[in-house]
Amino acid sequence: NAGVTQTPKFQVLKTGQSMTLQCAQDMNHNSMYWYRQDPGMGLRLIYYSASEGTTDKGEVPNGYNVSRLNKREFSLRLESAAPSQTSVYFCASRLAGGQREQFFGPGTRLTVL
Amino acid sequence: GESVGLHLPTLSVQEGDNSIINCAYSNSASDYFIWYKQESGKGPQFIIDIRSNMDKRQGQRVTVLLNKTVKHLSLQIAATQPGDSAVYFCAENIYGNNRLAFGKGNQVVVIP
């Protein structure tokens, strides 16, 4: 099992450009999450999908959109990138129910110039 | 290297000594707690978890202690090794809530 995979690993954008960060998991997990991590801060939840077909806002959803494409895939889209969105983005997944541990991907480092 | 550790509380520990990392949580309704380790350039990795009906849980070289009275969680690492150098995060969860709330993290630096 590959676990949680994310693409790309690194990306540089200019202000105003758009892009989609991809996430996939092969653990048959029900819930998936997108976080951002900035220096000196913990993980902040952007959006999550409790189950296939549902998405909900987290703490910092402004400037982002998500799509739960199927049970395996959960993508994060920046429609018009801003320098404030420079960050490391992590995707995570969770089985659901009594299993509350989240499994994380390796991250995408995004720089917006 | 990874910049996630900038401005975090830092614990410097001699190799072979024990480490204690502390975490205060905010919600008295939280009934599940988890510790993650994040090495430079990687995603967080699960270390150990504990439910609120316990006050102590042990894993391999790690022990988590939970004090619900003062809403405090700690992670003890025995015989700290260079590979333990990382940022450590605690997280809390309320049953039925799909989200984890993460602390800001503590940097551990192991001195050989």
mmCIF file of C-alpha atoms in Angstrom:
data_model
loop_
_atom_site.group_PDB
_atom_site.id
_atom_site.type_symbol
_atom_site.label_atom_id
_atom_site.label_comp_id
_atom_site.label_asym_id
_atom_site.label_seq_id
_atom_site.Cartn_x
_atom_site.Cartn_y
_atom_site.Cartn_z
ATOM 1 C CA ASN A 1 0.000 0.000 0.000
ATOM 2 C CA ALA A 2 1.257 3.454 -0.914
ATOM 3 C CA GLY A 3 -0.855 5.070 1.824
ATOM 4 C CA VAL A 4 -1.588 8.736 1.095
ATOM 5 C CA THR A 5 0.086 10.198 -1.976
ATOM 6 C CA GLN A 6 0.224 13.834 -3.031
ATOM 7 C CA THR A 7 1.238 15.532 -6.254
ATOM 8 C CA PRO A 8 3.126 17.642 -6.995
ATOM 9 C CA LYS A 9 5.851 17.710 -4.307
ATOM 10 C CA PHE A 10 6.865 21.293 -5.142
ATOM 11 C CA GLN A 11 5.192 24.084 -7.081
ATOM 12 C CA VAL A 12 5.946 27.726 -7.768
ATOM 13 C CA LEU A 13 3.111 29.951 -8.962
ATOM 14 C CA LYS A 14 2.751 33.591 -9.851
ATOM 15 C CA THR A 15 0.068 35.644 -8.158
ATOM 16 C CA GLY A 16 -3.255 35.078 -9.881
ATOM 17 C CA GLN A 17 -2.408 31.687 -11.358
ATOM 18 C CA SER A 18 -4.532 28.669 -10.574
ATOM 19 C CA MET A 19 -3.613 25.113 -9.757
ATOM 20 C CA THR A 20 -4.958 21.897 -8.285
ATOM 21 C CA LEU A 21 -3.220 19.815 -5.665
ATOM 22 C CA GLN A 22 -3.972 16.134 -5.951
ATOM 23 C CA CYS A 23 -4.365 13.612 -3.136
ATOM 24 C CA ALA A 24 -5.141 9.915 -3.265
ATOM 25 C CA GLN A 25 -5.315 7.155 -0.661
ATOM 26 C CA ASP A 26 -5.421 3.404 -1.161
ATOM 27 C CA MET A 27 -6.510 2.423 2.362
ATOM 28 C CA ASN A 28 -10.260 2.478 1.655
ATOM 29 C CA HIS A 29 -10.647 5.352 4.095
ATOM 30 C CA ASN A 30 -13.888 7.268 4.293
ATOM 31 C CA SER A 31 -12.733 10.701 5.452
ATOM 32 C CA MET A 32 -10.137 12.938 3.824
ATOM 33 C CA TYR A 33 -8.633 16.258 4.854
ATOM 34 C CA TRP A 34 -6.584 19.163 3.548
ATOM 35 C CA TYR A 35 -4.318 21.112 5.913
ATOM 36 C CA ARG A 36 -1.841 23.911 5.521
ATOM 37 C CA GLN A 37 1.251 24.309 7.672
ATOM 38 C CA ASP A 38 3.114 27.570 8.105
ATOM 39 C CA PRO A 39 6.399 28.128 10.003
ATOM 40 C CA GLY A 40 5.950 28.030 13.754
ATOM 41 C CA MET A 41 2.323 26.974 13.499
ATOM 42 C CA GLY A 42 0.460 23.756 13.789
ATOM 43 C CA LEU A 43 -1.689 22.242 11.117
ATOM 44 C CA ARG A 44 -4.725 24.283 10.120
ATOM 45 C CA LEU A 45 -7.654 22.561 8.485
ATOM 46 C CA ILE A 46 -8.720 24.014 5.141
ATOM 47 C CA TYR A 47 -11.480 21.626 4.050
ATOM 48 C CA TYR A 48 -12.476 18.072 4.776
ATOM 49 C CA SER A 49 -14.688 15.371 3.378
ATOM 50 C CA ALA A 50 -16.278 13.154 6.005
ATOM 51 C CA SER A 51 -17.409 10.683 3.356
ATOM 52 C CA GLU A 52 -17.638 10.376 -0.404
ATOM 53 C CA GLY A 53 -20.021 13.016 -1.726
ATOM 54 C CA THR A 54 -19.656 15.479 1.156
ATOM 55 C CA THR A 55 -17.276 18.355 1.828
ATOM 56 C CA ASP A 56 -17.115 20.884 4.650
ATOM 57 C CA LYS A 57 -15.140 23.992 5.470
ATOM 58 C CA GLY A 58 -12.411 23.924 8.085
ATOM 59 C CA GLU A 59 -10.696 26.812 9.863
ATOM 60 C CA VAL A 60 -9.151 28.541 6.831
ATOM 61 C CA PRO A 61 -11.212 27.811 3.679
ATOM 62 C CA ASN A 62 -11.022 31.225 2.004
ATOM 63 C CA GLY A 63 -9.310 31.132 -1.382
ATOM 64 C CA TYR A 64 -9.655 27.365 -1.772
ATOM 65 C CA ASN A 65 -12.089 24.878 -3.241
ATOM 66 C CA VAL A 66 -12.154 21.100 -2.990
ATOM 67 C CA SER A 67 -13.533 18.150 -4.884
ATOM 68 C CA ARG A 68 -14.048 14.651 -3.534
ATOM 69 C CA LEU A 69 -13.735 12.952 -6.874
ATOM 70 C CA ASN A 70 -14.389 9.452 -5.546
ATOM 71 C CA LYS A 71 -13.601 7.546 -2.377
ATOM 72 C CA ARG A 72 -9.870 7.535 -3.153
ATOM 73 C CA GLU A 73 -9.249 11.080 -4.351
ATOM 74 C CA PHE A 74 -9.636 14.514 -2.810
ATOM 75 C CA SER A 75 -8.275 17.549 -4.648
ATOM 76 C CA LEU A 76 -7.615 21.103 -3.487
ATOM 77 C CA ARG A 77 -7.878 23.984 -5.956
ATOM 78 C CA LEU A 78 -6.480 27.476 -5.752
ATOM 79 C CA GLU A 79 -8.416 29.557 -8.275
ATOM 80 C CA SER A 80 -6.298 32.717 -8.010
ATOM 81 C CA ALA A 81 -3.162 32.158 -5.978
ATOM 82 C CA ALA A 82 -1.969 34.821 -3.545
ATOM 83 C CA PRO A 83 1.384 35.137 -1.712
ATOM 84 C CA SER A 84 -0.470 34.440 1.556
ATOM 85 C CA GLN A 85 -1.114 30.936 0.247
ATOM 86 C CA THR A 86 2.586 30.133 0.260
ATOM 87 C CA SER A 87 2.690 27.141 2.571
ATOM 88 C CA VAL A 88 3.165 23.410 2.868
ATOM 89 C CA TYR A 89 -0.057 21.535 2.158
ATOM 90 C CA PHE A 90 -0.828 18.150 3.653
ATOM 91 C CA CYS A 91 -3.555 15.737 2.770
ATOM 92 C CA ALA A 92 -4.729 13.163 5.321
ATOM 93 C CA SER A 93 -7.249 10.360 5.491
ATOM 94 C CA ARG A 94 -9.104 8.480 8.193
ATOM 95 C CA LEU A 95 -11.059 5.255 8.203
ATOM 96 C CA ALA A 96 -13.964 6.713 10.263
ATOM 97 C CA GLY A 97 -15.995 5.467 13.181
ATOM 98 C CA GLY A 98 -13.904 4.375 16.123
ATOM 99 C CA GLN A 99 -10.692 4.735 14.126
ATOM 100 C CA ARG A 100 -9.812 8.396 14.716
ATOM 101 C CA GLU A 101 -6.182 8.442 13.701
ATOM 102 C CA GLN A 102 -5.439 10.417 10.538
ATOM 103 C CA PHE A 103 -2.752 9.275 8.109
ATOM 104 C CA PHE A 104 -0.805 11.979 6.331
ATOM 105 C CA GLY A 105 0.745 12.338 2.918
ATOM 106 C CA PRO A 106 4.271 13.695 2.322
ATOM 107 C CA GLY A 107 3.114 17.238 1.566
ATOM 108 C CA THR A 108 3.243 19.755 -1.278
ATOM 109 C CA ARG A 109 5.444 22.810 -0.855
ATOM 110 C CA LEU A 110 3.812 25.729 -2.658
ATOM 111 C CA THR A 111 5.399 29.121 -3.242
ATOM 112 C CA VAL A 112 3.362 31.989 -4.678
ATOM 113 C CA LEU A 113 5.421 34.882 -5.986
ATOM 114 C CA GLY B 1 15.774 21.984 6.072
ATOM 115 C CA GLU B 2 12.103 22.170 7.006
ATOM 116 C CA SER B 3 11.031 25.530 8.328
ATOM 117 C CA VAL B 4 8.103 24.169 10.329
ATOM 118 C CA GLY B 5 10.202 24.248 13.506
ATOM 119 C CA LEU B 6 10.889 27.990 13.431
ATOM 120 C CA HIS B 7 9.648 29.862 16.507
ATOM 121 C CA LEU B 8 8.482 26.686 18.236
ATOM 122 C CA PRO B 9 9.318 25.831 21.843
ATOM 123 C CA THR B 10 12.477 23.773 21.644
ATOM 124 C CA LEU B 11 13.652 20.980 23.903
ATOM 125 C CA SER B 12 17.331 20.113 23.645
ATOM 126 C CA VAL B 13 18.139 16.731 25.110
ATOM 127 C CA GLN B 14 21.303 14.681 25.381
ATOM 128 C CA GLU B 15 21.276 11.382 23.546
ATOM 129 C CA GLY B 16 20.300 8.621 25.953
ATOM 130 C CA ASP B 17 18.372 10.901 28.307
ATOM 131 C CA ASN B 18 14.587 10.885 28.632
ATOM 132 C CA SER B 19 12.496 13.589 26.968
ATOM 133 C CA ILE B 20 9.196 14.998 28.178
ATOM 134 C CA ILE B 21 7.031 17.050 25.826
ATOM 135 C CA ASN B 22 3.997 18.810 27.216
ATOM 136 C CA CYS B 23 0.721 19.870 25.677
ATOM 137 C CA ALA B 24 -2.271 21.733 27.064
ATOM 138 C CA TYR B 25 -5.582 21.046 25.368
ATOM 139 C CA SER B 26 -8.544 23.315 25.265
ATOM 140 C CA ASN B 27 -11.791 21.387 25.095
ATOM 141 C CA SER B 28 -13.055 19.501 28.140
ATOM 142 C CA ALA B 29 -15.338 17.492 25.814
ATOM 143 C CA SER B 30 -12.329 15.996 23.995
ATOM 144 C CA ASP B 31 -12.153 12.274 24.618
ATOM 145 C CA TYR B 32 -9.351 11.170 22.333
ATOM 146 C CA PHE B 33 -5.798 12.453 22.076
ATOM 147 C CA ILE B 34 -2.986 11.664 19.704
ATOM 148 C CA TRP B 35 0.700 12.478 19.343
ATOM 149 C CA TYR B 36 2.341 12.934 15.964
ATOM 150 C CA LYS B 37 6.010 13.195 15.035
ATOM 151 C CA GLN B 38 7.084 15.263 12.051
ATOM 152 C CA GLU B 39 10.588 14.920 10.695
ATOM 153 C CA SER B 40 12.106 17.537 8.436
ATOM 154 C CA GLY B 41 10.522 17.492 4.987
ATOM 155 C CA LYS B 42 7.953 14.811 5.825
ATOM 156 C CA GLY B 43 4.326 14.535 6.794
ATOM 157 C CA PRO B 44 3.244 13.913 10.408
ATOM 158 C CA GLN B 45 3.477 10.311 11.584
ATOM 159 C CA PHE B 46 1.360 8.696 14.288
ATOM 160 C CA ILE B 47 3.242 7.895 17.502
ATOM 161 C CA ILE B 48 0.657 6.979 20.116
ATOM 162 C CA ASP B 49 -2.908 7.762 21.137
ATOM 163 C CA ILE B 50 -4.953 7.676 24.331
ATOM 164 C CA ARG B 51 -8.634 7.805 25.155
ATOM 165 C CA SER B 52 -10.027 9.829 28.006
ATOM 166 C CA ASN B 53 -10.941 6.756 30.037
ATOM 167 C CA MET B 54 -7.213 6.139 30.530
ATOM 168 C CA ASP B 55 -4.539 8.231 32.217
ATOM 169 C CA LYS B 56 -1.488 6.433 30.861
ATOM 170 C CA ARG B 57 -0.590 4.422 27.802
ATOM 171 C CA GLN B 58 2.752 2.940 26.838
ATOM 172 C CA GLY B 59 4.262 2.126 23.488
ATOM 173 C CA GLN B 60 7.739 1.271 22.370
ATOM 174 C CA ARG B 61 9.994 3.790 24.212
ATOM 175 C CA VAL B 62 7.076 6.227 24.471
ATOM 176 C CA THR B 63 4.515 6.877 27.195
ATOM 177 C CA VAL B 64 1.591 9.261 27.037
ATOM 178 C CA LEU B 65 0.109 10.664 30.245
ATOM 179 C CA LEU B 66 -3.277 12.352 30.402
ATOM 180 C CA ASN B 67 -4.452 14.609 33.212
ATOM 181 C CA LYS B 68 -8.053 15.544 32.500
ATOM 182 C CA THR B 69 -8.353 17.655 35.629
ATOM 183 C CA VAL B 70 -5.943 20.249 34.295
ATOM 184 C CA LYS B 71 -6.389 19.377 30.586
ATOM 185 C CA HIS B 72 -2.776 18.397 30.146
ATOM 186 C CA LEU B 73 -1.113 15.779 28.010
ATOM 187 C CA SER B 74 2.521 14.735 27.971
ATOM 188 C CA LEU B 75 4.697 12.502 25.837
ATOM 189 C CA GLN B 76 7.703 10.830 27.395
ATOM 190 C CA ILE B 77 10.422 9.378 25.183
ATOM 191 C CA ALA B 78 12.827 7.019 26.905
ATOM 192 C CA ALA B 79 16.514 6.871 25.988
ATOM 193 C CA THR B 80 16.229 9.568 23.333
ATOM 194 C CA GLN B 81 18.039 8.839 20.088
ATOM 195 C CA PRO B 82 19.207 11.115 17.245
ATOM 196 C CA GLY B 83 16.317 9.792 15.143
ATOM 197 C CA ASP B 84 13.912 11.312 17.662
ATOM 198 C CA SER B 85 14.884 14.835 16.545
ATOM 199 C CA ALA B 86 11.659 16.194 15.103
ATOM 200 C CA VAL B 87 8.654 18.397 15.776
ATOM 201 C CA TYR B 88 6.018 16.742 17.972
ATOM 202 C CA PHE B 89 2.334 17.688 17.794
ATOM 203 C CA CYS B 90 -0.519 16.796 20.087
ATOM 204 C CA ALA B 91 -4.071 16.715 18.744
ATOM 205 C CA GLU B 92 -7.488 16.325 20.378
ATOM 206 C CA ASN B 93 -10.798 15.001 19.130
ATOM 207 C CA ILE B 94 -14.385 14.935 20.346
ATOM 208 C CA TYR B 95 -16.293 11.711 19.688
ATOM 209 C CA GLY B 96 -18.498 12.086 16.628
ATOM 210 C CA ASN B 97 -16.565 15.098 15.380
ATOM 211 C CA ASN B 98 -14.619 14.290 12.242
ATOM 212 C CA ARG B 99 -11.879 16.802 12.948
ATOM 213 C CA LEU B 100 -8.650 16.812 14.933
ATOM 214 C CA ALA B 101 -7.504 20.063 16.571
ATOM 215 C CA PHE B 102 -3.707 20.324 16.520
ATOM 216 C CA GLY B 103 -1.380 22.130 18.902
ATOM 217 C CA LYS B 104 1.408 24.306 17.517
ATOM 218 C CA GLY B 105 4.134 21.737 18.155
ATOM 219 C CA ASN B 106 7.361 21.325 20.088
ATOM 220 C CA GLN B 107 10.767 20.942 18.508
ATOM 221 C CA VAL B 108 13.021 18.266 20.002
ATOM 222 C CA VAL B 109 16.735 18.454 19.245
ATOM 223 C CA VAL B 110 18.852 15.496 20.299
ATOM 224 C CA ILE B 111 22.484 16.290 21.054
ATOM 225 C CA PRO B 112 24.779 13.351 20.227
#
